[in-house]
GROMACS .gro file of C-alpha atoms in nm:
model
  440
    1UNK     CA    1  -2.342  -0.205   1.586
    2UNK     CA    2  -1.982  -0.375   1.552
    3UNK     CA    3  -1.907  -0.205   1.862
    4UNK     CA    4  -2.227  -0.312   2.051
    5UNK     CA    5  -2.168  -0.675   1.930
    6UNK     CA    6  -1.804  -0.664   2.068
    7UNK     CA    7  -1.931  -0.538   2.388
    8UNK     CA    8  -2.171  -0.786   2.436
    9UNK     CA    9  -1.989  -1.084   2.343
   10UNK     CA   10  -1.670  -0.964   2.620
   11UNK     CA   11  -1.462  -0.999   2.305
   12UNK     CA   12  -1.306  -0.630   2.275
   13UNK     CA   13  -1.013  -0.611   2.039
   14UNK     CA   14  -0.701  -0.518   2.258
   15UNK     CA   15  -0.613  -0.166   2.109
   16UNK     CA   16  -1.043  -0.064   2.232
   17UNK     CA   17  -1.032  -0.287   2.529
   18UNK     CA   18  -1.196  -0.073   2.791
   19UNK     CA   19  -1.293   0.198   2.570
   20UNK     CA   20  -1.597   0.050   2.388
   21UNK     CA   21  -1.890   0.231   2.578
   22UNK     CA   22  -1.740   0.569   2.522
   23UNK     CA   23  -1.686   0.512   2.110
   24UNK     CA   24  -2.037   0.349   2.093
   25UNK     CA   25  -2.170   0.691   2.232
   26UNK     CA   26  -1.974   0.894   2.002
   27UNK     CA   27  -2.023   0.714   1.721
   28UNK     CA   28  -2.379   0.755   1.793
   29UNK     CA   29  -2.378   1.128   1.853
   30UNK     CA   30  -2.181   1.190   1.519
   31UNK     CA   31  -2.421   0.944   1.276
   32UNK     CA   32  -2.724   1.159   1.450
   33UNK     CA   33  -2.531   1.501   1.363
   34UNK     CA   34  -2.498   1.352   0.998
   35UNK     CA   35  -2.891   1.238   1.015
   36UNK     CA   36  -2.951   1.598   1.050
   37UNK     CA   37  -2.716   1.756   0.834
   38UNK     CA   38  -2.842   1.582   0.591
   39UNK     CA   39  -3.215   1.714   0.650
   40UNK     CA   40  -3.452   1.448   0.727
   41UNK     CA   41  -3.722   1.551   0.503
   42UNK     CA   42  -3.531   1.557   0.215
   43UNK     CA   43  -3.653   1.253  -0.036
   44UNK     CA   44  -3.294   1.130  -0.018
   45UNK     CA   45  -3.194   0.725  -0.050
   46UNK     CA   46  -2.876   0.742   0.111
   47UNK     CA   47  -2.981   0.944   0.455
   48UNK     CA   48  -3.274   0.680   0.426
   49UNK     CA   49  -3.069   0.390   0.460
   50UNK     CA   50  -2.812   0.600   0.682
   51UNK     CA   51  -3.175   0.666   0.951
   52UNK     CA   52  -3.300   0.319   0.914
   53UNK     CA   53  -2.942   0.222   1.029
   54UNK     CA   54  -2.900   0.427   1.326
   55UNK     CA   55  -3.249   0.340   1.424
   56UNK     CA   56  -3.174  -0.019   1.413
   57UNK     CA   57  -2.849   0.034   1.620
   58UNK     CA   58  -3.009   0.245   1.866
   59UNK     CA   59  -3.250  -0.013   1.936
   60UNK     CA   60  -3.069  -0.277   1.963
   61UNK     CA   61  -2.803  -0.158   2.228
   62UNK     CA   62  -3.102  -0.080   2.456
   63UNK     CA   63  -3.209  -0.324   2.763
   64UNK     CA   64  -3.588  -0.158   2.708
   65UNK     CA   65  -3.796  -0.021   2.419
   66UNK     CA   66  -3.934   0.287   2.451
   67UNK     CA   67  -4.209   0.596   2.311
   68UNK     CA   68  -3.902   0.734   2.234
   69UNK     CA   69  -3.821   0.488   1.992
   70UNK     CA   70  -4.114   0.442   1.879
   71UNK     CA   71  -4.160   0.793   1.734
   72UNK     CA   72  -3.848   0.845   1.643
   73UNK     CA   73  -3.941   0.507   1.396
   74UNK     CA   74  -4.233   0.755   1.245
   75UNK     CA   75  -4.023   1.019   1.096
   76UNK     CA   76  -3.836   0.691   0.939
   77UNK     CA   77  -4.166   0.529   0.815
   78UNK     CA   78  -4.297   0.871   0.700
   79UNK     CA   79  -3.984   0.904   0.489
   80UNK     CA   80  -4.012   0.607   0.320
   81UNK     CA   81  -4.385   0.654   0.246
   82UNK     CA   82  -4.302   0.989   0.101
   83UNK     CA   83  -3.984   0.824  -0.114
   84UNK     CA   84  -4.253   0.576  -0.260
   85UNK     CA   85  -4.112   0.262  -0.112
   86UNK     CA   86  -4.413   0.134   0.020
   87UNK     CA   87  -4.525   0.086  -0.346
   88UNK     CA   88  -4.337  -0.188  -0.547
   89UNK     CA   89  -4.089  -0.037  -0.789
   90UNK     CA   90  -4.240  -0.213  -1.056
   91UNK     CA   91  -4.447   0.091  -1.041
   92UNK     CA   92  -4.181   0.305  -1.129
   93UNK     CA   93  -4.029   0.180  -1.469
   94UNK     CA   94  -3.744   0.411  -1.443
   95UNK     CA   95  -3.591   0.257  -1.089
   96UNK     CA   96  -3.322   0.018  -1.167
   97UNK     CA   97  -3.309  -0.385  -1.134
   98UNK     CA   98  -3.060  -0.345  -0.833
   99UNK     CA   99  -3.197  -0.026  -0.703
  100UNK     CA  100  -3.519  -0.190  -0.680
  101UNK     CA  101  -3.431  -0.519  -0.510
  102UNK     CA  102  -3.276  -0.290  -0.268
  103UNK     CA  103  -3.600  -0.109  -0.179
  104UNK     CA  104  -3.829  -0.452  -0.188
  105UNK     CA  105  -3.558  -0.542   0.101
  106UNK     CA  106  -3.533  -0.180   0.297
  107UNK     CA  107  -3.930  -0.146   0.298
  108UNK     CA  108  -4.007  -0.472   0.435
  109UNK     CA  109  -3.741  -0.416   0.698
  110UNK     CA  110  -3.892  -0.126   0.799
  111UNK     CA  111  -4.231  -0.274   0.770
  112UNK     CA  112  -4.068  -0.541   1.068
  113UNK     CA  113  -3.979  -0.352   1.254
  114UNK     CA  114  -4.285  -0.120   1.282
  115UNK     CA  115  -4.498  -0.410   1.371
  116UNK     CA  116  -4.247  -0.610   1.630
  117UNK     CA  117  -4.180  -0.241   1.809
  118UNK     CA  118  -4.550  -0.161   1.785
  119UNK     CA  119  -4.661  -0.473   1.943
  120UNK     CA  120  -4.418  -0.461   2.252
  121UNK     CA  121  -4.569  -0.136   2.319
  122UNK     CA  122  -4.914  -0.215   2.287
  123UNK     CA  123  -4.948   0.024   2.030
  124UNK     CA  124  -5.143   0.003   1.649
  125UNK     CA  125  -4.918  -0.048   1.364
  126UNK     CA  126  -4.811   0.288   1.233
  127UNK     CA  127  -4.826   0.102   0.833
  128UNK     CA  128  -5.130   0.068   0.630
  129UNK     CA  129  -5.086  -0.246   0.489
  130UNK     CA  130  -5.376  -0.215   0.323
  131UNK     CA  131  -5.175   0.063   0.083
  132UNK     CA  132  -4.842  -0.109  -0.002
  133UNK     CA  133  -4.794  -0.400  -0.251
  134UNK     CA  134  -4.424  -0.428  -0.203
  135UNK     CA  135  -4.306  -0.759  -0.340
  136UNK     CA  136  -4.057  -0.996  -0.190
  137UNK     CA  137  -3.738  -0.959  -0.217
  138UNK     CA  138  -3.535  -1.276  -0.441
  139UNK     CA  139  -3.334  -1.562  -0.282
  140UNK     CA  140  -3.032  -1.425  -0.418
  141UNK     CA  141  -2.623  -1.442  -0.359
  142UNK     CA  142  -2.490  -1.103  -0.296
  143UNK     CA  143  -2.268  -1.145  -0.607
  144UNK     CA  144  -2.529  -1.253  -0.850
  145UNK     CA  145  -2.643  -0.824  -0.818
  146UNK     CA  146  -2.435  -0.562  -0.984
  147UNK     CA  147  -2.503  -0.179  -1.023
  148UNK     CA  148  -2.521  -0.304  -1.436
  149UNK     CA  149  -2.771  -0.538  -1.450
  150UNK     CA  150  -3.060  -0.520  -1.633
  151UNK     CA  151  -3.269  -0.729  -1.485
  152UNK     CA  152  -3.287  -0.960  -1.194
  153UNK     CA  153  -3.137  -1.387  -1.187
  154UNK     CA  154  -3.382  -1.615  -1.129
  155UNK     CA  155  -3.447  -1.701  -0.751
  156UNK     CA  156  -3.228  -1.955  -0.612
  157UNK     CA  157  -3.430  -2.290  -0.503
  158UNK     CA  158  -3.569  -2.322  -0.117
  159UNK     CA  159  -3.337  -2.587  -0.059
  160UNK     CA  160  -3.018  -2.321  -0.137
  161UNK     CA  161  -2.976  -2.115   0.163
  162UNK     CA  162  -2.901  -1.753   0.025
  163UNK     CA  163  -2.821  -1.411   0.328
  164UNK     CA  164  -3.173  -1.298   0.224
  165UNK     CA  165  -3.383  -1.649   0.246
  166UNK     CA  166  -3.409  -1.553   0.644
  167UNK     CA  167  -3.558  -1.199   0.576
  168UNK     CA  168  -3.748  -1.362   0.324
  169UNK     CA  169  -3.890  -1.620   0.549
  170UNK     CA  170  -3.945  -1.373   0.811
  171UNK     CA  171  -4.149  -1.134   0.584
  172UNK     CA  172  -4.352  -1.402   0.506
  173UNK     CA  173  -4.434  -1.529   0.865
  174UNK     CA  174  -4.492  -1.102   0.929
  175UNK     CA  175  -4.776  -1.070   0.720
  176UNK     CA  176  -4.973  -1.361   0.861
  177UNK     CA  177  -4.854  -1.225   1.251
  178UNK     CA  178  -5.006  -0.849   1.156
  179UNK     CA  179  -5.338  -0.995   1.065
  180UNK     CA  180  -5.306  -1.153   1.419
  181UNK     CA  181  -5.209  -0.840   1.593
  182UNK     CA  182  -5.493  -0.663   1.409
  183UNK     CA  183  -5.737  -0.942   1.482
  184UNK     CA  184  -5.675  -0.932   1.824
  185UNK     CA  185  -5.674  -0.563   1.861
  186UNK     CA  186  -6.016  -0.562   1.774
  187UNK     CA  187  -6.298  -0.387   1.950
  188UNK     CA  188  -6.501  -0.723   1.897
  189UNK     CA  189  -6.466  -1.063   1.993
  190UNK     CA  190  -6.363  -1.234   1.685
  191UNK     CA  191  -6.539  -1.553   1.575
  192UNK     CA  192  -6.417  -1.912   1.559
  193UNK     CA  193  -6.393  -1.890   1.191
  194UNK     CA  194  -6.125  -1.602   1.187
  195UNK     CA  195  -5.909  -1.748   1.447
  196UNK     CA  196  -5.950  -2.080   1.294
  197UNK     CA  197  -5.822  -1.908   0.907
  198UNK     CA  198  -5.553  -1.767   1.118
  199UNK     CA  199  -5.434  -2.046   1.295
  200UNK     CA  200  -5.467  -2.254   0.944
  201UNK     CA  201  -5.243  -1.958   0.764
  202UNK     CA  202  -4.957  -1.969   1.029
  203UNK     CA  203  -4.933  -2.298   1.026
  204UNK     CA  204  -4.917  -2.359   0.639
  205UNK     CA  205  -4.693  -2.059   0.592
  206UNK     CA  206  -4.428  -2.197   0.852
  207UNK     CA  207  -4.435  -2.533   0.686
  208UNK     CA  208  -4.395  -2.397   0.373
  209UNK     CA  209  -4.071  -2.196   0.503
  210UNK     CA  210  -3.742  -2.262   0.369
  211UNK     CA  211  -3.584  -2.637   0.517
  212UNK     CA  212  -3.322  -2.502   0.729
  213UNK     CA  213  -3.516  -2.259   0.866
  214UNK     CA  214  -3.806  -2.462   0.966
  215UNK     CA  215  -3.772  -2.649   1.335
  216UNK     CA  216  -3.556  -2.928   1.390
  217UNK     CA  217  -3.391  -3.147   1.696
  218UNK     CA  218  -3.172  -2.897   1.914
  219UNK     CA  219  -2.869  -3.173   1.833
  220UNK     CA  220  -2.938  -3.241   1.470
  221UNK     CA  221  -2.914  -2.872   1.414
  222UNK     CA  222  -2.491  -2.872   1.549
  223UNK     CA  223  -2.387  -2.918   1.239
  224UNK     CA  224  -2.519  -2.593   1.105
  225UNK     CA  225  -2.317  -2.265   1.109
  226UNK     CA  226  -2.430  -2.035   1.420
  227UNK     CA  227  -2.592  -1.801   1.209
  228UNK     CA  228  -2.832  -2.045   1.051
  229UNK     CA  229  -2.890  -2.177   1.427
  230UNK     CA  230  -2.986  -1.842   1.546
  231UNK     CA  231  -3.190  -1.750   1.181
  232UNK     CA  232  -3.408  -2.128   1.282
  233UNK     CA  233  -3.446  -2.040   1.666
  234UNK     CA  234  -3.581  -1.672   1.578
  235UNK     CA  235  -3.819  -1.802   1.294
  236UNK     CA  236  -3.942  -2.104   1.514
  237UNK     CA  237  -3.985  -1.799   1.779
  238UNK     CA  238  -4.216  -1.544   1.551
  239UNK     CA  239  -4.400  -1.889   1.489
  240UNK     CA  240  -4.449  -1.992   1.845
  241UNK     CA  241  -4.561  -1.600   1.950
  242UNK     CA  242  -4.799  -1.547   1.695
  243UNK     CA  243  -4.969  -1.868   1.763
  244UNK     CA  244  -5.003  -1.812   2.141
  245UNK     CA  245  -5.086  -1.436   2.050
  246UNK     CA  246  -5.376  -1.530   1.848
  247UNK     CA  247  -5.506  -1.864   2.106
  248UNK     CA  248  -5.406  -1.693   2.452
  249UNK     CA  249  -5.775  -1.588   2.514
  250UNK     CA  250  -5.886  -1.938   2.510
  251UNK     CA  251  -5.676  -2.013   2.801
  252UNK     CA  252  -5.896  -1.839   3.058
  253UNK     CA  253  -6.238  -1.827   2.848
  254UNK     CA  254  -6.484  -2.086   2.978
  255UNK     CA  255  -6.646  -2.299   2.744
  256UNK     CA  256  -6.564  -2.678   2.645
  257UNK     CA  257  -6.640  -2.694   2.293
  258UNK     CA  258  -6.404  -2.917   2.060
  259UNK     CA  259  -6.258  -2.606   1.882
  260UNK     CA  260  -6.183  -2.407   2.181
  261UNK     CA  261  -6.030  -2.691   2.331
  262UNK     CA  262  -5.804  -2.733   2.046
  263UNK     CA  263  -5.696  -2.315   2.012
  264UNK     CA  264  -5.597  -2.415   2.406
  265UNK     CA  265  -5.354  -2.698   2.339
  266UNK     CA  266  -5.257  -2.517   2.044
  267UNK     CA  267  -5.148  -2.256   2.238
  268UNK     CA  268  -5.015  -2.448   2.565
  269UNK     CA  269  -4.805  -2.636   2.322
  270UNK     CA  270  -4.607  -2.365   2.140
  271UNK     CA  271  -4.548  -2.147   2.474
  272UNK     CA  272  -4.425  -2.466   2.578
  273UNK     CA  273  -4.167  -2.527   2.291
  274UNK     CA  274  -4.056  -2.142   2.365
  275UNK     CA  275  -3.961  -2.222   2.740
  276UNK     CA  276  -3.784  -2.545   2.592
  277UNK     CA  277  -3.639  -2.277   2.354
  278UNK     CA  278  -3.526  -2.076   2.612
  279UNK     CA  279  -3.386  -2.374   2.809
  280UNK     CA  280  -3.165  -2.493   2.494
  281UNK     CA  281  -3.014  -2.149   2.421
  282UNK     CA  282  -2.948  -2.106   2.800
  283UNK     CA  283  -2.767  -2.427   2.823
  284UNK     CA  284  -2.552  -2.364   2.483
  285UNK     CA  285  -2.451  -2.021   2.639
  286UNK     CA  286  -2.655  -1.811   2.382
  287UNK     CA  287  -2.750  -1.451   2.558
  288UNK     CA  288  -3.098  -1.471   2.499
  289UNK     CA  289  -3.084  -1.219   2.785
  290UNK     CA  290  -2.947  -0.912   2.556
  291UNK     CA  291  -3.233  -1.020   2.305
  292UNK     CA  292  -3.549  -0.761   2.374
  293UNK     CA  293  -3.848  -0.938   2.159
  294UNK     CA  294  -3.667  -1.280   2.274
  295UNK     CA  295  -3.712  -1.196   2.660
  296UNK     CA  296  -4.090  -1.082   2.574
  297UNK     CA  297  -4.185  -1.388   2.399
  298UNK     CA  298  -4.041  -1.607   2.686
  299UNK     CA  299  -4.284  -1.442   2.934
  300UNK     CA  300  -4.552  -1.457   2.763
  301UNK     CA  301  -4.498  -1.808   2.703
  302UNK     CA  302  -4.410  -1.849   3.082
  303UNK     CA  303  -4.757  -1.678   3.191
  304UNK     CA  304  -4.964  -1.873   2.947
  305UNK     CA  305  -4.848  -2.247   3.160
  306UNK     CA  306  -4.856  -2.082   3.495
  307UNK     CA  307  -5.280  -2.001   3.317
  308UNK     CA  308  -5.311  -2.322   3.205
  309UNK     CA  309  -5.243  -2.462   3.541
  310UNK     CA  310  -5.399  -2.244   3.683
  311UNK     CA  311  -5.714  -2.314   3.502
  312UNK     CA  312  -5.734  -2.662   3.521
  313UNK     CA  313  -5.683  -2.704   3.859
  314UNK     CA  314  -5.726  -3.037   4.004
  315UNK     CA  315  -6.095  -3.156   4.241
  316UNK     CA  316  -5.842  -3.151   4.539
  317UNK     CA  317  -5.816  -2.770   4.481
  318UNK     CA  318  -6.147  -2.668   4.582
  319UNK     CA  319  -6.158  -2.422   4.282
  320UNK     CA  320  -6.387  -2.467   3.988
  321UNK     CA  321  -6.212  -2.368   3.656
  322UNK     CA  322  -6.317  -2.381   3.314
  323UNK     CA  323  -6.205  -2.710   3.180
  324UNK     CA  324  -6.179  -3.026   3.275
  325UNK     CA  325  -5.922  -3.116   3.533
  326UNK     CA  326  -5.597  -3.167   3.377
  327UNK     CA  327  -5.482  -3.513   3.335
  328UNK     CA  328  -5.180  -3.578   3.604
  329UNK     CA  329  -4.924  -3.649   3.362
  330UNK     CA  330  -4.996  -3.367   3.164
  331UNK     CA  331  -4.983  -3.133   3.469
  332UNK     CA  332  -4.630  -3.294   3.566
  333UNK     CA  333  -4.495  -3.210   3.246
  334UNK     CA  334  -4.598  -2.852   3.219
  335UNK     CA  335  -4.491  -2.793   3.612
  336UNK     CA  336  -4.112  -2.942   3.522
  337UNK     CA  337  -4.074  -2.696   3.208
  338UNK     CA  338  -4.201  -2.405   3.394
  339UNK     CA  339  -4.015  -2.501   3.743
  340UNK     CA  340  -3.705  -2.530   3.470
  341UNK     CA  341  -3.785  -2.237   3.320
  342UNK     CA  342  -3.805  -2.053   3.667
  343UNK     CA  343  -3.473  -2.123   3.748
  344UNK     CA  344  -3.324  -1.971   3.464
  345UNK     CA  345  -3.533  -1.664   3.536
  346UNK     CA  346  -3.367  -1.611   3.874
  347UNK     CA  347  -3.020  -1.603   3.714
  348UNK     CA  348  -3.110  -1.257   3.600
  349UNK     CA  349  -3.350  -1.123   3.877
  350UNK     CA  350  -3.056  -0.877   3.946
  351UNK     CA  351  -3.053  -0.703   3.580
  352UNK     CA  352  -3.386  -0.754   3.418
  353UNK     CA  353  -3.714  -0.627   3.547
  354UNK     CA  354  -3.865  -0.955   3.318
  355UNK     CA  355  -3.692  -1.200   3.510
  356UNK     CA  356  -3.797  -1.076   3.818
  357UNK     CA  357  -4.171  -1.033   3.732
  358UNK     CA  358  -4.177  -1.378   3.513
  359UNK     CA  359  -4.023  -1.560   3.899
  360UNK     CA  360  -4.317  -1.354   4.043
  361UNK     CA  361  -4.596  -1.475   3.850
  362UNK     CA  362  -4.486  -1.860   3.859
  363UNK     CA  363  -4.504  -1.848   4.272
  364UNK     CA  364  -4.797  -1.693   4.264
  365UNK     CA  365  -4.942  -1.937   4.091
  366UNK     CA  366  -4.802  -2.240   4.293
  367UNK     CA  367  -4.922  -2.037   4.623
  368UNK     CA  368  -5.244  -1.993   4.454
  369UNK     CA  369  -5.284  -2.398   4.364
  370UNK     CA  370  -5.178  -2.509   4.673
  371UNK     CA  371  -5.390  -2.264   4.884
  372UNK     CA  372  -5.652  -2.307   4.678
  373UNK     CA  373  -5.760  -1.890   4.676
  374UNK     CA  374  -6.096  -1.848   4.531
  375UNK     CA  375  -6.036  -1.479   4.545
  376UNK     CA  376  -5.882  -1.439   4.250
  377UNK     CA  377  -6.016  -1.563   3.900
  378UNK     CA  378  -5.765  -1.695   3.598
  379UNK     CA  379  -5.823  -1.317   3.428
  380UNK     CA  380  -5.687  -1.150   3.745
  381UNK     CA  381  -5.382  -1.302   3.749
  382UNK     CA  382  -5.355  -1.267   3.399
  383UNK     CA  383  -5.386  -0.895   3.387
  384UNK     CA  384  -5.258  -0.829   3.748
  385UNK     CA  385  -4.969  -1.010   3.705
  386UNK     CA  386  -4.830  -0.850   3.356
  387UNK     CA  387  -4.888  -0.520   3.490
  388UNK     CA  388  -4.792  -0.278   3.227
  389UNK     CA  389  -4.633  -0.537   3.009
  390UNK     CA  390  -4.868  -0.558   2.693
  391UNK     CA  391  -4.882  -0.880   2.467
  392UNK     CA  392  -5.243  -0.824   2.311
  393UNK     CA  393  -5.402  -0.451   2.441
  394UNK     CA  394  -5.399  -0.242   2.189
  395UNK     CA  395  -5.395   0.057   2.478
  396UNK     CA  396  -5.022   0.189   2.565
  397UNK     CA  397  -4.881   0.217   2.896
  398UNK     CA  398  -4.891   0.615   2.958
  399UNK     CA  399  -4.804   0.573   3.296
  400UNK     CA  400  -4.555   0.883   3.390
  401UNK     CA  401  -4.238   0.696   3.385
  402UNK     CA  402  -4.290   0.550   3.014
  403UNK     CA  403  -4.374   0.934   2.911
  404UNK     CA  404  -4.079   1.092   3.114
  405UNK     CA  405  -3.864   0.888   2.860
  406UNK     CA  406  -3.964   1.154   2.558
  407UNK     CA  407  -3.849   1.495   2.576
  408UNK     CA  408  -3.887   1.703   2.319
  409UNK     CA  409  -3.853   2.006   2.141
  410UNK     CA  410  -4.094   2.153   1.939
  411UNK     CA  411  -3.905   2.445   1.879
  412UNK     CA  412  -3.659   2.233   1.674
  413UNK     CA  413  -3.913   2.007   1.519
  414UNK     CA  414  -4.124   2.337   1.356
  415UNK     CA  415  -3.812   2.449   1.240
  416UNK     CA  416  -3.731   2.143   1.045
  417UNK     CA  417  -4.092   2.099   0.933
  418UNK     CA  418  -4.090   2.458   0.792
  419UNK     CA  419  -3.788   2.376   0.592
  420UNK     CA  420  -3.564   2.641   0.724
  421UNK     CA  421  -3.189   2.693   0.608
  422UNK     CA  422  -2.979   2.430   0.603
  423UNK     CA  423  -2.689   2.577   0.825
  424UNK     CA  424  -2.869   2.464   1.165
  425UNK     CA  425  -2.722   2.482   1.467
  426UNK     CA  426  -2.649   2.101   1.530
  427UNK     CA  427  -2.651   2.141   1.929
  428UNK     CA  428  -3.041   2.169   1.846
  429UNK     CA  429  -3.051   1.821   1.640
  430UNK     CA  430  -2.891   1.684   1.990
  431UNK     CA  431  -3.120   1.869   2.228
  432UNK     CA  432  -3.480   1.810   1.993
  433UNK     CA  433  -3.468   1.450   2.072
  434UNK     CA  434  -3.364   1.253   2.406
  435UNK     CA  435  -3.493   0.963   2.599
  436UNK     CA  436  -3.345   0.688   2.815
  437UNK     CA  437  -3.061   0.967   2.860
  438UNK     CA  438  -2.937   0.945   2.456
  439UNK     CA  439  -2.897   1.255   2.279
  440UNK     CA  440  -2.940   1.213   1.951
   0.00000   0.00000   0.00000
């Protein structure tokens, strides 16, 4: 991961200058020989931690997610489950205070993980959360824990920034964000009442977040260190998702009542504070680009305007939409962020397939405004426009590319399932698993 962040800063030390890529590899190759030496279905701690780690560094040195990912993250899950961790060790009297804090902080990584990985996919949750009553972690220094202790400090107050108050925070917004995936995953529409709960629990459990990780002026926020910066612009990101998630439906579903029209400004408003997101961190120089759930949320927020418009079109359009025409003003405002927000996309038409397809669907739209095309309705665009990129179908994309990316062998996996010797060939650890070219 050191090596991945040195890589994608341009900030090589001189002795690795130019020899990055190939170490990355290798130390990939030799932490997935040591995965397997160490017998993955073994109820082990340390090759726990050691998986979760390489997953997480696999992952994040990848441009895409993939299936492959995504099941390699169910042997990790199934692991855990079988080590207990998705019970709180509280339930285990014999698990020590710091042993304990460490699990509370491991599972509900894990649990993160599972449901930002699962989303992107279009996939269900692999995690009952109906079965685990993992508690928080503390607001804690790293020095107030010690292998000794026999029981844990007090938490530090909300207004004492600690390097667990942002996984903290995070967990918290998580829980509220999987009701919303579930809710919208649902074979049924949901009622007014469940969306309105929802909306009511995200917004009460982001106001209720730590004070420098809640939302602030891009300028009064210069003062803070970069990684508080970047822990405020991700939380403030999970926030504006989950709301659009849960109101995106009542951007292109007729009907003018006073609660419907509130879930769609609800929901115009926070995509809208994403582009302006996007906009800040482009002109500070952050590489948003690199950032996988970052890049999602930003077209999602990018389709929802280019709906909005869309459905509120103007008399002089000649199309009927649901709502009321948009007020002029208001339809200036949204067509300078996403115009904006357009020309940032085109700086990386040449690298990412999201740029490319988030420039596509804003001219569209303008073509389809100024042409005034009754051919197409708002729900067309929407769904002919993402194409296989999923922000609320609980269906994967099985088309034959996404499935080309897992190849595996099931002679390898039955002999680790059967639990046979230990002195296994480790050329068949590297061949049982690859996708996106990685052996592991």
């Amino acid at each position: 991961m050191a090596l991945h962040t040195y890589h994608l800063a341009g900030d090589e030390p001189p002795d690795l200058r130019g020899h990055v890529p190939e170490l990355m590899n290798d130390y990939s190759q030799r932490a997935a020989q040591c995965i397997w030496a160490s017998n993955l279905t073994s109820p082990d701690q340390d090759s726990l931690v050691c998986f979760h780690l390489y997953w997480v560094s696999e992952f994040f040195h990848r441009s895409t997610a993939s299936v492959g990912m995504w099941m390699m993250q169910s042997l990790l899950i199934r692991k855990a489950i079988l080590m207990g961790y998705h019970r709180d060790p509280k339930c285990f009297p014999q698990i020590k205070p710091l042993d304990a804090e460490l699990r509370r902080r491991t599972w509900h990584a894990i649990c993160q993980s599972d449901l930002l990985l699962s989303f992107h996919l279009g996939l269900p949750s692999m995690i009952d959360y109906g079965e685990t009553d993992v508690a928080s972690p503390r607001s804690l220094h790293e020095e107030e824990l010690y292998e000794q202790m026999d029981c844990l400090p007090p938490e530090r107050p909300m207004t004492e920034p600690t390097p667990v108050s942002y996984t903290i925070a995070k967990q918290k917004v998580f829980q509220v964000f999987g009701k919303v995936v579930r809710h919208v995953n649902q074979m049924h529409v949901p009622s007014d009442e469940q969306v309105d709960q929802l909306n009511r629990e995200l917004i009460e459990t982001y106001a209720n977040t730590y004070p420098h990780l809640r939302k602030k002026p891009w300028e009064d926020g210069l003062q803070d260190s970069p990684e508080i910066r970047l822990q405020r612009i991700s939380m403030q990101g999970f926030y504006n998702k989950a709301i659009c998630v849960l109101n995106r439906r009542f951007i292109t579903t007729r009907g003018t009542t006073e609660f419907a029209l509130q879930c769609r400004a609800l929901c115009t408003e926070n995509a809208l504070e994403l582009l302006e997101t996007q906009e800040a961190m482009q002109t500070a120089g952050y590489r948003w680009d690199q950032l996988l759930y970052m890049r999602n949320d930003f077209l999602l927020a990018t389709v929802i305007i280019c709906l909005a418009l869309y459905t509120s079109k103007r008399p002089e359009h000649h199309v009927q939409g649901p709502w009321d025409p948009m007020p002029l003003t208001e339809e200036s405002r949204l067509k300078q962020i996403l115009d904006r927000a357009r020309q940032i996309w085109i700086v990386y038409t040449d690298k990412l397939p999201d740029a490319r397809r988030a420039c596509l669907i804003v001219d569209t739209m303008v073509q389809k405004m100024e042409t005034g095309n009754q051919s197409s309705t708002a729900s067309t665009i929407d769904s002919s426009l993402l194409g296989n990129h999923s922000t609320t179908s609980p269906l994967p994309s099985t088309t034959p590319d996404s499935m080309q990316e897992l190849n595996f062998d099931w002679s390898s996996w039955d002999t680790i399932i059967q639990g046979a010797n230990q002195d296994m060939s480790i050329m068949n650890f590297e061949n049982m698993w690859q996708f996106d070219g990685l052996k592991m």
